[in-house]
Each structure stands twice: as C-alpha cells, then as structure tokens.
PDB file of C-alpha atoms in Angstrom:
ATOM      1  CA  MET A  22      18.486 -22.602  -4.455  1.00 43.00           C
ATOM      2  CA  MET A  23      16.717 -21.009  -7.409  1.00 45.00           C
ATOM      3  CA  GLY A  24      13.443 -21.300  -5.509  1.00 48.00           C
ATOM      4  CA  TRP A  25      14.787 -18.877  -2.923  1.00 47.00           C
ATOM      5  CA  ILE A  26      15.878 -16.478  -5.665  1.00 49.00           C
ATOM      6  CA  GLU A  27      12.370 -16.533  -7.093  1.00 50.00           C
ATOM      7  CA  THR A  28      10.664 -15.896  -3.742  1.00 66.00           C
ATOM      8  CA  ILE A  29      12.941 -13.347  -2.065  1.00 90.00           C
ATOM      9  CA  SER A  30      11.838  -9.822  -2.941  1.00 90.00           C
ATOM     10  CA  GLU A  31      14.070  -6.882  -3.799  1.00 90.00           C
ATOM     11  CA  LYS A  32      13.231  -5.284  -0.448  1.00 91.00           C
ATOM     12  CA  GLN A  33      14.066  -8.489   1.423  1.00 94.00           C
ATOM     13  CA  PHE A  34      17.304  -8.804  -0.532  1.00 94.00           C
ATOM     14  CA  LEU A  35      18.280  -5.224   0.280  1.00 93.00           C
ATOM     15  CA  VAL A  36      17.605  -5.556   4.021  1.00 95.00           C
ATOM     16  CA  LEU A  37      19.322  -8.955   4.114  1.00 97.00           C
ATOM     17  CA  GLY A  38      22.375  -7.408   2.473  1.00 95.00           C
ATOM     18  CA  MET A  39      22.460  -4.559   4.978  1.00 94.00           C
ATOM     19  CA  ILE A  40      22.290  -6.995   7.900  1.00 96.00           C
ATOM     20  CA  ALA A  41      25.040  -9.151   6.366  1.00 96.00           C
ATOM     21  CA  HIS A  42      27.323  -6.187   5.656  1.00 95.00           C
ATOM     22  CA  PRO A  43      30.409  -5.875   7.904  1.00 93.00           C
ATOM     23  CA  PRO A  44      30.554  -5.079  10.768  1.00 92.00           C
ATOM     24  CA  PHE A  45      26.889  -5.958  11.336  1.00 92.00           C
ATOM     25  CA  ASP A  46      27.556  -9.589  10.403  1.00 91.00           C
ATOM     26  CA  ILE A  47      29.458  -9.759  13.704  1.00 92.00           C
ATOM     27  CA  THR A  48      27.989  -7.029  15.915  1.00 92.00           C
ATOM     28  CA  GLY A  49      24.378  -7.381  14.837  1.00 94.00           C
ATOM     29  CA  VAL A  50      22.018  -4.575  13.812  1.00 94.00           C
ATOM     30  CA  SER A  51      18.572  -3.411  14.918  1.00 93.00           C
ATOM     31  CA  GLY A  52      15.698  -2.018  12.890  1.00 92.00           C
ATOM     32  CA  THR A  53      16.399   1.479  14.180  1.00 91.00           C
ATOM     33  CA  MET A  54      20.052   1.204  13.180  1.00 92.00           C
ATOM     34  CA  LEU A  55      19.037   0.041   9.690  1.00 93.00           C
ATOM     35  CA  ASN A  56      16.700   3.006   9.292  1.00 90.00           C
ATOM     36  CA  GLU A  57      19.526   5.361  10.290  1.00 91.00           C
ATOM     37  CA  LEU A  58      21.759   3.704   7.698  1.00 90.00           C
ATOM     38  CA  ILE A  59      19.060   4.051   5.042  1.00 88.00           C
ATOM     39  CA  GLU A  60      18.877   7.768   5.795  1.00 86.00           C
ATOM     40  CA  GLU A  61      22.659   8.272   5.826  1.00 87.00           C
ATOM     41  CA  ARG A  62      23.196   6.478   2.502  1.00 84.00           C
ATOM     42  CA  ASN A  63      20.101   7.884   0.775  1.00 83.00           C
ATOM     43  CA  VAL A  64      18.976   4.344   0.020  1.00 84.00           C
ATOM     44  CA  LYS A  65      15.384   5.512  -0.486  1.00 80.00           C
ATOM     45  CA  GLN A  66      16.455   7.486  -3.555  1.00 79.00           C
ATOM     46  CA  TRP A  67      17.218   4.354  -5.583  1.00 78.00           C
ATOM     47  CA  SER A  68      15.137   1.715  -3.805  1.00 79.00           C
ATOM     48  CA  ARG A  69      11.510   1.167  -2.872  1.00 75.00           C
ATOM     49  CA  LEU A  70      12.418   0.694   0.776  1.00 80.00           C
ATOM     50  CA  SER A  71      10.636   2.835   3.372  1.00 76.00           C
ATOM     51  CA  PHE A  72      11.399   3.255   7.069  1.00 72.00           C
ATOM     52  CA  SER A  73       8.140   1.638   8.145  1.00 77.00           C
ATOM     53  CA  SER A  74       8.692  -1.471   6.031  1.00 88.00           C
ATOM     54  CA  VAL A  75      12.065  -2.360   7.567  1.00 91.00           C
ATOM     55  CA  TYR A  76      10.606  -3.936  10.718  1.00 91.00           C
ATOM     56  CA  TYR A  77       8.115  -5.985   8.707  1.00 92.00           C
ATOM     57  CA  ILE A  78      10.865  -7.237   6.388  1.00 94.00           C
ATOM     58  CA  ILE A  79      13.055  -8.156   9.364  1.00 95.00           C
ATOM     59  CA  THR A  80      10.192 -10.285  10.685  1.00 94.00           C
ATOM     60  CA  GLN A  81       9.867 -11.970   7.293  1.00 95.00           C
ATOM     61  CA  LEU A  82      13.590 -12.712   7.065  1.00 96.00           C
ATOM     62  CA  GLU A  83      13.612 -14.142  10.577  1.00 96.00           C
ATOM     63  CA  LYS A  84      10.706 -16.467   9.726  1.00 95.00           C
ATOM     64  CA  MET A  85      12.590 -17.558   6.589  1.00 95.00           C
ATOM     65  CA  LYS A  86      15.589 -18.320   8.838  1.00 96.00           C
ATOM     66  CA  LEU A  87      17.819 -16.005   6.807  1.00 97.00           C
ATOM     67  CA  ILE A  88      18.578 -13.920   9.903  1.00 97.00           C
ATOM     68  CA  LYS A  89      18.435 -14.610  13.630  1.00 96.00           C
ATOM     69  CA  ALA A  90      18.343 -12.569  16.814  1.00 94.00           C
ATOM     70  CA  LYS A  91      21.692 -12.170  18.508  1.00 87.00           C
ATOM     71  CA  GLU A  92      20.571 -10.246  21.590  1.00 73.00           C
ATOM     72  CA  THR A  93      18.115  -7.584  22.734  1.00 69.00           C
ATOM     73  CA  ILE A  94      19.037  -3.954  23.262  1.00 65.00           C
ATOM     74  CA  SER A  95      17.158  -1.575  25.510  1.00 59.00           C
ATOM     75  CA  ASN A  96      17.608   2.158  25.144  1.00 55.00           C
ATOM     76  CA  THR A  97      15.446   5.247  25.147  1.00 44.00           C
ATOM     77  CA  LYS A  98      15.760   5.924  21.427  1.00 49.00           C
ATOM     78  CA  ALA A  99      14.827   2.409  20.377  1.00 46.00           C
ATOM     79  CA  GLN A 100      11.881   2.237  22.768  1.00 46.00           C
ATOM     80  CA  SER A 101      10.592   5.662  21.779  1.00 45.00           C
ATOM     81  CA  GLU A 102      10.408   4.605  18.124  1.00 50.00           C
ATOM     82  CA  VAL A 103       8.909   1.130  18.376  1.00 48.00           C
ATOM     83  CA  GLY A 104       7.630   1.032  21.947  1.00 48.00           C
ATOM     84  CA  ALA A 105       9.757  -1.883  23.139  1.00 53.00           C
ATOM     85  CA  PRO A 106      13.376  -3.008  23.368  1.00 59.00           C
ATOM     86  CA  GLN A 107      14.779  -4.074  20.014  1.00 77.00           C
ATOM     87  CA  LYS A 108      16.650  -7.155  18.927  1.00 88.00           C
ATOM     88  CA  LEU A 109      20.030  -7.166  17.265  1.00 94.00           C
ATOM     89  CA  PHE A 110      20.016  -9.398  14.202  1.00 96.00           C
ATOM     90  CA  ILE A 111      22.782 -11.215  12.350  1.00 96.00           C
ATOM     91  CA  VAL A 112      22.627 -13.142   9.102  1.00 97.00           C
ATOM     92  CA  THR A 113      22.531 -16.951   9.222  1.00 96.00           C
ATOM     93  CA  SER A 114      24.674 -19.261   7.101  1.00 95.00           C
ATOM     94  CA  THR A 115      21.602 -19.887   4.946  1.00 95.00           C
ATOM     95  CA  GLY A 116      21.125 -16.149   4.603  1.00 96.00           C
ATOM     96  CA  GLN A 117      24.726 -15.747   3.465  1.00 95.00           C
ATOM     97  CA  ARG A 118      24.293 -18.430   0.807  1.00 94.00           C
ATOM     98  CA  ILE A 119      21.037 -16.960  -0.446  1.00 95.00           C
ATOM     99  CA  LEU A 120      22.522 -13.467  -0.550  1.00 96.00           C
ATOM    100  CA  LYS A 121      25.484 -14.587  -2.640  1.00 94.00           C
ATOM    101  CA  SER A 122      23.430 -16.740  -5.008  1.00 93.00           C
ATOM    102  CA  THR A 123      21.031 -13.846  -5.576  1.00 93.00           C
ATOM    103  CA  VAL A 124      23.871 -11.454  -6.448  1.00 94.00           C
ATOM    104  CA  ILE A 125      25.189 -14.028  -8.933  1.00 93.00           C
ATOM    105  CA  HIS A 126      21.665 -14.388 -10.319  1.00 91.00           C
ATOM    106  CA  TYR A 127      21.444 -10.629 -10.918  1.00 92.00           C
ATOM    107  CA  PHE A 128      24.783 -10.535 -12.733  1.00 91.00           C
ATOM    108  CA  HIS A 129      23.593 -13.326 -15.019  1.00 88.00           C
ATOM    109  CA  LYS A 130      20.654 -11.231 -16.220  1.00 85.00           C
ATOM    110  CA  MET A 131      21.260  -9.641 -19.601  1.00 74.00           C
ATOM    111  CA  ASP A 132      18.523  -7.063 -18.984  1.00 79.00           C
ATOM    112  CA  LEU A 133      19.799  -6.021 -15.548  1.00 82.00           C
ATOM    113  CA  ASN A 134      18.033  -2.732 -14.864  1.00 86.00           C
ATOM    114  CA  TYR A 135      19.088   0.278 -12.792  1.00 86.00           C
ATOM    115  CA  GLN A 136      17.392  -0.941  -9.628  1.00 86.00           C
ATOM    116  CA  GLU A 137      18.843  -4.448  -9.910  1.00 89.00           C
ATOM    117  CA  MET A 138      22.328  -3.141 -10.692  1.00 92.00           C
ATOM    118  CA  ASN A 139      22.260  -1.029  -7.532  1.00 90.00           C
ATOM    119  CA  LEU A 140      21.072  -3.997  -5.485  1.00 91.00           C
ATOM    120  CA  ALA A 141      23.757  -6.285  -6.902  1.00 94.00           C
ATOM    121  CA  LEU A 142      26.553  -3.768  -6.395  1.00 95.00           C
ATOM    122  CA  ALA A 143      25.375  -2.975  -2.857  1.00 92.00           C
ATOM    123  CA  ALA A 144      25.750  -6.663  -1.944  1.00 95.00           C
ATOM    124  CA  ALA A 145      28.942  -7.329  -3.906  1.00 96.00           C
ATOM    125  CA  PHE A 146      30.863  -7.469  -0.610  1.00 96.00           C
ATOM    126  CA  VAL A 147      29.876 -11.160  -0.527  1.00 96.00           C
ATOM    127  CA  PHE A 148      32.653 -11.783  -3.076  1.00 97.00           C
ATOM    128  CA  ASP A 149      36.360 -11.652  -2.488  1.00 96.00           C
ATOM    129  CA  ASP A 150      38.179  -9.461  -5.019  1.00 97.00           C
ATOM    130  CA  GLU A 151      39.034 -12.305  -7.395  1.00 97.00           C
ATOM    131  CA  GLU A 152      35.470 -13.648  -7.374  1.00 97.00           C
ATOM    132  CA  PHE A 153      34.122 -10.159  -7.982  1.00 97.00           C
ATOM    133  CA  LEU A 154      36.547  -9.644 -10.870  1.00 98.00           C
ATOM    134  CA  ASP A 155      35.540 -12.934 -12.512  1.00 97.00           C
ATOM    135  CA  THR A 156      31.853 -12.149 -12.044  1.00 96.00           C
ATOM    136  CA  ILE A 157      32.132  -8.689 -13.599  1.00 97.00           C
ATOM    137  CA  LYS A 158      34.320  -9.937 -16.462  1.00 97.00           C
ATOM    138  CA  ASN A 159      31.787 -12.630 -17.303  1.00 96.00           C
ATOM    139  CA  TYR A 160      28.975 -10.103 -17.150  1.00 95.00           C
ATOM    140  CA  LYS A 161      30.902  -7.696 -19.392  1.00 96.00           C
ATOM    141  CA  LYS A 162      31.534 -10.500 -21.885  1.00 95.00           C
ATOM    142  CA  ARG A 163      27.790 -11.013 -22.253  1.00 94.00           C
ATOM    143  CA  ILE A 164      27.278  -7.262 -22.647  1.00 94.00           C
ATOM    144  CA  ASP A 165      29.983  -7.198 -25.355  1.00 95.00           C
ATOM    145  CA  GLU A 166      28.203  -9.979 -27.221  1.00 93.00           C
ATOM    146  CA  ARG A 167      24.900  -8.160 -26.965  1.00 92.00           C
ATOM    147  CA  ILE A 168      26.479  -4.939 -28.245  1.00 92.00           C
ATOM    148  CA  GLU A 169      27.715  -6.747 -31.353  1.00 91.00           C
ATOM    149  CA  VAL A 170      24.216  -8.058 -32.038  1.00 90.00           C
ATOM    150  CA  VAL A 171      22.698  -4.589 -31.637  1.00 87.00           C
ATOM    151  CA  ARG A 172      25.476  -3.034 -33.726  1.00 84.00           C
ATOM    152  CA  GLY A 173      24.705  -5.455 -36.554  1.00 83.00           C
ATOM    153  CA  ARG A 174      21.035  -4.572 -36.434  1.00 78.00           C
ATOM    154  CA  PHE A 175      21.921  -0.882 -36.259  1.00 71.00           C
ATOM    155  CA  LYS A 176      23.952  -1.144 -39.477  1.00 70.00           C
ATOM    156  CA  GLU A 177      21.009  -2.760 -41.232  1.00 66.00           C
ATOM    157  CA  ASP A 178      18.657  -0.046 -39.994  1.00 61.00           C
ATOM    158  CA  SER A 179      21.100   2.667 -41.067  1.00 61.00           C
ATOM    159  CA  LYS A 180      20.728   1.453 -44.642  1.00 61.00           C
ATOM    160  CA  HIS A 181      16.960   1.759 -44.352  1.00 56.00           C
ATOM    161  CA  GLU A 182      17.357   5.215 -42.801  1.00 56.00           C
ATOM    162  CA  GLN A 183      19.384   6.379 -45.794  1.00 58.00           C
ATOM    163  CA  GLU A 184      16.632   5.094 -48.040  1.00 51.00           C
ATOM    164  CA  GLY A 185      14.123   7.076 -46.001  1.00 60.00           C
ATOM    165  CA  ASP A 186      11.917   4.173 -44.941  1.00 68.00           C
ATOM    166  CA  LEU A 187      13.028   3.734 -41.299  1.00 73.00           C
ATOM    167  CA  PRO A 188      10.379   4.858 -38.776  1.00 83.00           C
ATOM    168  CA  ILE A 189      11.768   7.302 -36.217  1.00 84.00           C
ATOM    169  CA  HIS A 190      10.591   5.185 -33.271  1.00 86.00           C
ATOM    170  CA  VAL A 191      12.563   2.192 -34.598  1.00 82.00           C
ATOM    171  CA  TRP A 192      15.659   4.367 -34.949  1.00 81.00           C
ATOM    172  CA  ALA A 193      15.142   5.620 -31.382  1.00 87.00           C
ATOM    173  CA  LEU A 194      14.635   2.098 -30.041  1.00 86.00           C
ATOM    174  CA  PHE A 195      17.899   0.705 -31.376  1.00 84.00           C
ATOM    175  CA  ASN A 196      19.897   3.837 -30.587  1.00 87.00           C
ATOM    176  CA  TYR A 197      18.640   3.798 -27.016  1.00 89.00           C
ATOM    177  CA  SER A 198      19.535   0.126 -26.641  1.00 88.00           C
ATOM    178  CA  PHE A 199      22.986   0.608 -28.164  1.00 90.00           C
ATOM    179  CA  ASN A 200      23.808   3.711 -26.113  1.00 92.00           C
ATOM    180  CA  SER A 201      22.557   2.113 -22.887  1.00 92.00           C
ATOM    181  CA  LEU A 202      24.661  -0.997 -23.449  1.00 93.00           C
ATOM    182  CA  SER A 203      27.705   1.113 -24.354  1.00 94.00           C
ATOM    183  CA  ALA A 204      27.351   3.196 -21.178  1.00 94.00           C
ATOM    184  CA  LYS A 205      27.045   0.040 -19.076  1.00 94.00           C
ATOM    185  CA  ASN A 206      30.068  -1.435 -20.860  1.00 95.00           C
ATOM    186  CA  ASN A 207      32.176   1.651 -20.119  1.00 97.00           C
ATOM    187  CA  PHE A 208      31.215   1.459 -16.450  1.00 96.00           C
ATOM    188  CA  LEU A 209      32.176  -2.228 -16.316  1.00 97.00           C
ATOM    189  CA  LYS A 210      35.561  -1.418 -17.876  1.00 98.00           C
ATOM    190  CA  GLU A 211      36.220   1.134 -15.132  1.00 98.00           C
ATOM    191  CA  LEU A 212      35.093  -1.296 -12.446  1.00 98.00           C
ATOM    192  CA  ILE A 213      37.356  -4.051 -13.778  1.00 98.00           C
ATOM    193  CA  ASP A 214      40.295  -1.631 -13.830  1.00 98.00           C
ATOM    194  CA  LYS A 215      39.589  -0.658 -10.207  1.00 98.00           C
ATOM    195  CA  ILE A 216      39.424  -4.260  -9.023  1.00 98.00           C
ATOM    196  CA  GLU A 217      42.584  -5.228 -10.918  1.00 98.00           C
ATOM    197  CA  GLU A 218      44.381  -2.187  -9.523  1.00 97.00           C
ATOM    198  CA  LYS A 219      43.454  -3.260  -6.005  1.00 96.00           C
ATOM    199  CA  LEU A 220      44.549  -6.858  -6.624  1.00 96.00           C
ATOM    200  CA  ASN A 221      47.885  -5.740  -8.076  1.00 95.00           C
ATOM    201  CA  SER A 222      48.565  -3.489  -5.093  1.00 93.00           C
ATOM    202  CA  ASN A 223      48.204  -6.339  -2.603  1.00 76.00           C
TER     203      ASN A 223
END
C-alpha cells in the first residue's frame, strides 16, 4: 500500500479524488467535465494542475487501474475540444483504497504543507464523519505536541534574546514555526467543532 503512496503524484491524487467524488463515483466523469470543474472551483489557484494535463493524468490512472471507463459520450462540445468522443470514467475499488490511504498518509505528516493540506481536505469525503473526526483529532494531537516542543525552545531563546545574543534570523525562525503551528491548531479546533456539531445534530 505504501508503494502506491510513494508513486502516485499530487496531480494524480487530485484528479483521482475528483473522479471519486460524488456523484461522479456513480455517474462517471469525462476530461472535459473535470476541466469545467477545475475552472468553477478555481483549483488551479492552489494546485499545479493545468487543463491540458488532465487528459494525460486520466490515461495514467487508467493504466494504473485506479479508474476505468464506464461508457463513451459523444457530443459537439467534447469532440470540438479533443477531436473525438470522450469516455466517462469512474473510480475502481483499488482507486478508492489508494485514495483513502493517501489521505490518511497526508494527515500523518507533521510537516503537512499548504498544498498537501488542500489536497487532503479536498479528498476528505472518503471518510464518514466519525472517521474524519478521529483523523483530525489525532492530527491535532500531534500538532499540540509539536507546539509544546517549539514553545519550550522559544522560552530558551527568549532568555538569550534578553541577553542580547540571539540572532534575529533564529528569532524569526522559531516565531514563524510557532505562529504557523498555532494558526493550524486554531483551524483544526474549528474543524473539530464543525464535525462534532454535525454529528450531534444527526
């Protein structure tokens, strides 16, 4: 399983997630439809995905048996863009497993960056609410632990700062780390509250 995580790219993961997202997991989705969705949701603003790369990635995912063709559609718009009728694709059971394991993998990374956080959240529909809550709580716990480590180092550096021997770049480094972790922690608190609110309303 980890081998798949290591070989699937961020672009492949993003397209796989879009194909697996309801209702496309049932109805199927074409390359043209994915490009329209990318435009509507401004996906290009936070990802490295371009319109032209979608068709190539679809071909890759099909070869990896993570998606499969459901049927072929034939309409003027599709043919005008790619020159031939397009296939509708759905995710395979293997694709579903890989998608979920990759999301879990992202949420186990302590240094989850902006791009990876967006990717993980975009595919979080693979969890039911209770699974999502547990995943986010576990991730927040690791962030809390990291904050305590950074806070301890920050206190030590504050003593050096008072003594006038702390380089400004070292001060900036630890403050940036602490503030970034604190901002992420606050977001996770809000997310946990939202999920719990939804669970309690059911």
